[in-house]
Coordinates of C-alpha atoms and ligand atoms in Angstrom, one line a residue:
X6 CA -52.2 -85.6 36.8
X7 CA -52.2 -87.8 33.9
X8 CA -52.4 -86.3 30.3
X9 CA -54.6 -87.5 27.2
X10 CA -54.2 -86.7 23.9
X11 CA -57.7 -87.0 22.4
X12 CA -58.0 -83.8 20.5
X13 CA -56.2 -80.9 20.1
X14 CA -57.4 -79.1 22.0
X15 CA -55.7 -80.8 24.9
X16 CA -52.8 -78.9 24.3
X17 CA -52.1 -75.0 25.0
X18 CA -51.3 -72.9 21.9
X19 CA -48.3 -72.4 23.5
X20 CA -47.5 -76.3 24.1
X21 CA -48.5 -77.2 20.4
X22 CA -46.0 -75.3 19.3
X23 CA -43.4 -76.7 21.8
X24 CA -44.4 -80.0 20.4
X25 CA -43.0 -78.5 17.2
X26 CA -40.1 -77.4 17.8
X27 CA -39.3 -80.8 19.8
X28 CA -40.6 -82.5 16.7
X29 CA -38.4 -80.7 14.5
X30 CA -35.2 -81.6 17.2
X31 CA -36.3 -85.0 17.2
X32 CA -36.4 -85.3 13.0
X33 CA -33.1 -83.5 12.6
X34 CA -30.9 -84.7 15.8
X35 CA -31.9 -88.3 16.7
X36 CA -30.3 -89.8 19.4
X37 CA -30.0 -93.6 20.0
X38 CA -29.5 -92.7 23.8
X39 CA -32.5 -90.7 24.9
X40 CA -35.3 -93.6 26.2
X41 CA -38.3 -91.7 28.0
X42 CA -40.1 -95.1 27.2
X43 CA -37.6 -97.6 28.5
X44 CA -39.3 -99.9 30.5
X45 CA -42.4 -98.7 29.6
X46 CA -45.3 -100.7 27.4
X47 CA -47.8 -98.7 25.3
X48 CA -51.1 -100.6 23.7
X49 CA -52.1 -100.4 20.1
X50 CA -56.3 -100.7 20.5
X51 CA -56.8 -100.1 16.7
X52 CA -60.8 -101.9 15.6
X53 CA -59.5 -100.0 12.0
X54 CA -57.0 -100.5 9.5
X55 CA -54.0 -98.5 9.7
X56 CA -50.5 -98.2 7.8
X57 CA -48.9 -95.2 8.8
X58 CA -50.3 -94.8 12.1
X59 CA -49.6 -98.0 13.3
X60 CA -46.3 -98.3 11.8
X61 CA -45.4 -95.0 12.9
X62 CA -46.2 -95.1 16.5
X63 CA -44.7 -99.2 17.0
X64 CA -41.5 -97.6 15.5
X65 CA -41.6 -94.8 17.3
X66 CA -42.0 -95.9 20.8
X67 CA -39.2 -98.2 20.2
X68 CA -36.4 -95.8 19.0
X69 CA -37.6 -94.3 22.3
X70 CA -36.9 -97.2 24.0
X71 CA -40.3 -98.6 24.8
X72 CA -42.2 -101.6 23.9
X73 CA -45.6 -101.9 21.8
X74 CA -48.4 -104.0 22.1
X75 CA -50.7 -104.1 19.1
X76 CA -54.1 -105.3 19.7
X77 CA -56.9 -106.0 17.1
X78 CA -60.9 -106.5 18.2
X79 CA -60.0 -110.0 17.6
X80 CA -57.0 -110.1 20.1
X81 CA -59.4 -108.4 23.1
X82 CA -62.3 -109.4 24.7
X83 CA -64.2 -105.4 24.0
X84 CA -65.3 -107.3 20.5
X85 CA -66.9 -110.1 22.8
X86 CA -69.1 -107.2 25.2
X87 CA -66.1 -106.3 27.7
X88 CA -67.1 -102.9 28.7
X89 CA -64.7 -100.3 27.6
X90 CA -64.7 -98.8 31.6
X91 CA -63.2 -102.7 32.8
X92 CA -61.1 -102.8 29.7
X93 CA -59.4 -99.5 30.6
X94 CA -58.8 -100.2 33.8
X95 CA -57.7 -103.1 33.5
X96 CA -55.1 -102.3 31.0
X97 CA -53.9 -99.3 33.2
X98 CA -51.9 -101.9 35.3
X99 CA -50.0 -102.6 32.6
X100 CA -49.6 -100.2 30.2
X101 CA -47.7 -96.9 30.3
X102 CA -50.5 -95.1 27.7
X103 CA -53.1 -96.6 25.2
X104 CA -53.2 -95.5 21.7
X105 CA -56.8 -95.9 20.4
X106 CA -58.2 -96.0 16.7
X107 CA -62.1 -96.5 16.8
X108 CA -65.4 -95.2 15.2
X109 CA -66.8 -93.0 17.9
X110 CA -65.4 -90.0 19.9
X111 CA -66.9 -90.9 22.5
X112 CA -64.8 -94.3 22.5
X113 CA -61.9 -92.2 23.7
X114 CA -63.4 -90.4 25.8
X115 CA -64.6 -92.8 28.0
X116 CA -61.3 -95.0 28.0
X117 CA -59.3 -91.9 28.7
X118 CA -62.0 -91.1 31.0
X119 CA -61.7 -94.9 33.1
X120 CA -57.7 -95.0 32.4
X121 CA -55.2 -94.2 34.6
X122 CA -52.8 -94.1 32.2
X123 CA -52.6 -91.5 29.2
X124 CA -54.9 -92.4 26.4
X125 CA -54.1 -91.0 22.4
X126 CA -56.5 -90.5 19.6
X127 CA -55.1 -92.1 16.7
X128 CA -58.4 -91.1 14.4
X129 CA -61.8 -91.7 15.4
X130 CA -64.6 -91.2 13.2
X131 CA -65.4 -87.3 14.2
X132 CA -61.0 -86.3 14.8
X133 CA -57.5 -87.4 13.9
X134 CA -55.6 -85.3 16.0
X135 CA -51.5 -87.1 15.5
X136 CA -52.3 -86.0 11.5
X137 CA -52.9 -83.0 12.2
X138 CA -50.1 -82.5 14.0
X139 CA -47.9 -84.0 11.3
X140 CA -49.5 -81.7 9.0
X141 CA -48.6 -78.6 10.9
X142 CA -45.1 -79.5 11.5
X143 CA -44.7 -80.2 7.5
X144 CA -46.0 -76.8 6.8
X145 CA -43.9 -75.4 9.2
X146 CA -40.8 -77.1 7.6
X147 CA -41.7 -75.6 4.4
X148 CA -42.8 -71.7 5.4
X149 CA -41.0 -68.8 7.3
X150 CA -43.3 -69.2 10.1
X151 CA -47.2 -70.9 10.8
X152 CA -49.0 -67.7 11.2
X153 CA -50.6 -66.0 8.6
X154 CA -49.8 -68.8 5.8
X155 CA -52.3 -69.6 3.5
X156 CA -53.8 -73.3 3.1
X157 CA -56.5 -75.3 1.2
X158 CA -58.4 -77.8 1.9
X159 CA -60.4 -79.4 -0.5
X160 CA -62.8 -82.3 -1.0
X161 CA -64.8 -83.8 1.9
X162 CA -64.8 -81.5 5.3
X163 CA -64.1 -85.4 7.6
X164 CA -62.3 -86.2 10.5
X165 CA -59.0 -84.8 8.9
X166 CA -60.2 -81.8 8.0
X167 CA -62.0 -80.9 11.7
X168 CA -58.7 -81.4 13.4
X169 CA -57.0 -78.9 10.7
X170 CA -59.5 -76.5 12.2
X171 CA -58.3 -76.8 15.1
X172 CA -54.9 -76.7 14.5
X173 CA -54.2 -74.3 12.2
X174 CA -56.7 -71.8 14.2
X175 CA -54.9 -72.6 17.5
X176 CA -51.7 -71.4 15.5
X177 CA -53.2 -68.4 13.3
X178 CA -53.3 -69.9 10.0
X179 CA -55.3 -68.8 7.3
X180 CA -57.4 -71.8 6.2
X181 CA -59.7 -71.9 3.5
X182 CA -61.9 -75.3 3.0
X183 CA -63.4 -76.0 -0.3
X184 CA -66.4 -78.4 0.0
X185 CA -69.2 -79.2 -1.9
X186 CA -72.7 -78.5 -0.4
X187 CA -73.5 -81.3 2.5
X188 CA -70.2 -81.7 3.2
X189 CA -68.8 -79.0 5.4
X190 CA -66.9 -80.1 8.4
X191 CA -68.2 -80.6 11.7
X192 CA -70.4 -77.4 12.8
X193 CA -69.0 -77.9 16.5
X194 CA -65.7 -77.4 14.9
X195 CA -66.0 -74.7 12.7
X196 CA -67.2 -72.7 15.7
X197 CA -64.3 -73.6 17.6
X198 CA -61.7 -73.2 15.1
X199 CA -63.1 -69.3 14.0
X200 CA -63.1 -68.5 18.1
X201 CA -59.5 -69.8 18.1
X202 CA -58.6 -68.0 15.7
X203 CA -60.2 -65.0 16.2
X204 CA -57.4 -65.2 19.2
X205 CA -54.7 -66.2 17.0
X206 CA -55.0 -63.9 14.2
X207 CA -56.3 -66.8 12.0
X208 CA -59.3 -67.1 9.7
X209 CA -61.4 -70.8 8.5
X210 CA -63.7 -70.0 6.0
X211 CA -65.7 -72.5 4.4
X212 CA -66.4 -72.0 0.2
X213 CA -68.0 -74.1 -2.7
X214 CA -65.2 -73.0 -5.5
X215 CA -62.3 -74.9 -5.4
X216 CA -60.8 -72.5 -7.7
X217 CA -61.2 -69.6 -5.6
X218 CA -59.9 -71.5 -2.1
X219 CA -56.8 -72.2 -3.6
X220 CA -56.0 -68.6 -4.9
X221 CA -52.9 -67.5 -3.2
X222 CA -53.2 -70.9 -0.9
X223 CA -49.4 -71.9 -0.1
X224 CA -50.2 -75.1 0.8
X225 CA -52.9 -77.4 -0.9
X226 CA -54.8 -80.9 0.9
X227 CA -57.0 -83.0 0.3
X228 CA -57.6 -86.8 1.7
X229 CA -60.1 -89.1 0.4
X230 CA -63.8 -89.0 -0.3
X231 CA -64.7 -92.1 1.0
X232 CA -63.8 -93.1 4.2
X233 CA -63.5 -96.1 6.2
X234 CA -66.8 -97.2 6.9
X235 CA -68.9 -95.0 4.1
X236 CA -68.0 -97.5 1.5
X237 CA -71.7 -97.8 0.5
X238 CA -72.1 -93.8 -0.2
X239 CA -68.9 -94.1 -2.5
X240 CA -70.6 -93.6 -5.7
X241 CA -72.6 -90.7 -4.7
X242 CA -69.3 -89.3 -3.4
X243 CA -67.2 -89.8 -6.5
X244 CA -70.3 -88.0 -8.5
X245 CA -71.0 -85.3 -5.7
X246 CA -66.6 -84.5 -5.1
X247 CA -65.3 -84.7 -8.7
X248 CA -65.3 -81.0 -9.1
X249 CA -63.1 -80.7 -5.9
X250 CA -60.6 -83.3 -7.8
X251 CA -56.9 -82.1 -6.8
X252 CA -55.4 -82.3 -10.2
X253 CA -52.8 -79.3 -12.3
X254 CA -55.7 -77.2 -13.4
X255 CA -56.3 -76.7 -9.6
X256 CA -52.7 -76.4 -8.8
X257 CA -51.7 -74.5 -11.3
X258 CA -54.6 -71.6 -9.9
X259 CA -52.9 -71.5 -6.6
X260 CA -49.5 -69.7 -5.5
X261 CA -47.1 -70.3 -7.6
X262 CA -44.9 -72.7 -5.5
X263 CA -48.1 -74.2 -3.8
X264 CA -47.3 -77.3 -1.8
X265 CA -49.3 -80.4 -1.9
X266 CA -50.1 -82.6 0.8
X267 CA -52.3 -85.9 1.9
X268 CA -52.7 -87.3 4.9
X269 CA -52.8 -90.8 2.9
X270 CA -53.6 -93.5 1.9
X271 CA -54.8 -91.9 -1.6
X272 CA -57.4 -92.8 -4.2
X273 CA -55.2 -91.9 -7.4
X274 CA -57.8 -90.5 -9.9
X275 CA -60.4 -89.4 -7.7
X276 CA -59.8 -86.6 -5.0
X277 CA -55.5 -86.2 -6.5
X278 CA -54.4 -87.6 -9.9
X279 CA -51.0 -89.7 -10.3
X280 CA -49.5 -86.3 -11.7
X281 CA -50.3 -84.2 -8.7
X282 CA -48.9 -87.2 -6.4
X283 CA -46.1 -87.6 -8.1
X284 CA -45.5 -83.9 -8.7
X285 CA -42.3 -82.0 -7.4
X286 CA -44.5 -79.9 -5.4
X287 CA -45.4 -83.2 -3.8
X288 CA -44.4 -83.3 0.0
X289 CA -47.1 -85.9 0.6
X290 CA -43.9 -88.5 1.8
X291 CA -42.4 -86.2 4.3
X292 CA -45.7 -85.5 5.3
X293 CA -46.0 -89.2 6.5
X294 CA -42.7 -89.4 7.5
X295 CA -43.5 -86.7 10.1
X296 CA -46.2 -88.8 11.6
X297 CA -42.6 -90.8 13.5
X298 CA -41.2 -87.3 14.6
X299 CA -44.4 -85.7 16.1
X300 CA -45.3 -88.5 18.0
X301 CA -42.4 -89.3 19.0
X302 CA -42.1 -85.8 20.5
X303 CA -45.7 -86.2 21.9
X304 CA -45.0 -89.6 23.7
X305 CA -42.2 -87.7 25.0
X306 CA -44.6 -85.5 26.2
X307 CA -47.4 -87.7 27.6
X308 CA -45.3 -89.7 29.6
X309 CA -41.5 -87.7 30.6
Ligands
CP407 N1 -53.1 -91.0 7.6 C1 -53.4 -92.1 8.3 O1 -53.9 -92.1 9.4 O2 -53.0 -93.2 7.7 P1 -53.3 -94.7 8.2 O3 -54.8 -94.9 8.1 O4 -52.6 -95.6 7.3 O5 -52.9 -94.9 9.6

């Protein structure tokens, strides 16, 4: 049976954390020779911009010795009313998997639904699943072990911050989210992520003080306030977030050798200053860099 990738939850516990370890044999033994891909073609369906994701996964599938195919709303006929169930059948003979950035979850669901092939969330409006993995395996570079460490979130509770939920309940982290009132994280997810982690040993907690999430927090995030597509709310946001700003006042409240990450791109000078980017605490880069190594290790996965 074909796999998907559309949130986390389509992997076991037990599997995320093989995806881990695979990630982490993938970033520090790379080998020219290993090809799961070769021969194999995997579509880029992004209808959003995209650096790292994009770059990432075209890299990726060819050190693995596949081929990508990028293609824009402009490039396919879905942007001219081709329904997404002809699209994705149509595409299964010949493609290997789809990669899919779009607005609605539901998008995904339906292609991976119609698909024969395996279909990967590369952020939709409600999840952004391959961050999140990227984020787990960075914190996991930089900690003993997943369980039990502390981490903040901070600033808007979006499409990042539900598949951190999931993520870092599925593998017993303790994760505080500071967000202003109006707005918490998906409800749907919250719920999820504290049954999860009721399992795991985790906790997600969701407080107004950003002060008092990131006391003792190892590990501090935050992505930006406005995203794609809620560029006419960005003034209210700026206004409504500022007090959630990830700057060295907050840092300097947390552990004392608190971590920072962003899941990028950043707004310098709203939700993280230049100092707090630039900061040696900083492990934002890596952080992006890892988006290659875990899915890498996940088209590995999808498609071995
Ligand atoms: N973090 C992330 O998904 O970056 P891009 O939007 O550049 O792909």
């Amino acid at each position: 049976m074909k796999k998907d990738f559309l949130t986390l939850l389509d992997l076991t516990p037990q599997e995320l954390a093989g995806l881990l370890q695979r990630s982490r044999e993938m970033k520090q033994s790379p080998d020219p020779g290993h090809c799961p891909l070769l021969g194999k073609s995997v579509g880029l369906l992004f209808e959003k911009a995209s650096t790292r994701t994009r770059v990432s996964f075209e890299v990726g599938i060819h050190q693995l010795g596949g081929q990508s195919i990028f293609l824009s709303p402009r490039d396919v006929h879905l942007s001219r009313g081709e329904p997404l169930h002809d699209t994705a059948r149509v595409l299964s003979r010949y493609l290997s998997a789809l990669v899919v950035r779009t607005f609605s979850q539901e998008t995904v669901q339906i292609l991976a639904k119609e698909a024969d092939i395996p279909v990967v969330n590369a952020l939709t409006g409600l999840t952004h699943p391959c961050q999140a993995l990227a984020d787990l395996f960075t914190i996991q570079e930089n900690t003993d072990q997943l369980k039990g460490t502390r981490i903040a979130y901070l600033g808007d509770g979006n499409n990042v911050a539900n598949s951190l939920i999931t993520g870092c309940s599925m593998m017993g982290l303790d994760l505080v989210l500071a967000c202003p009132d109006g707005y918490d994280p998906d409800k749907g997810y919250l719920e999820n992520g504290r049954r999860l982690a009721s399992r795991s040993g985790g906790s997600v907690q969701v407080v107004r003080d950003p002060t008092a999430a990131v006391s003792g927090a190892r590990f501090l995030y935050t992505d930006v306030w406005t995203s794609m597509g809620q560029e006419d709310e960005a003034r209210k946001r700026r206004r409504d977030l500022a007090p959630y700003q990830l700057n060295t006042e907050l840092l300097s409240s947390a552990s004392e050798d608190a971590m920072v990450l962003h899941c990028l791109p950043a707004h310098r000078g709203e939700e993280i200053t230049d100092e707090i980017m630039e900061h040696p605490r900083s492990i934002i880069l890596d952080q992006a860099e890892n988006r290659l190594h875990t899915q890498k290790a996940l088209m590995e996965w999808l498609l071995s």
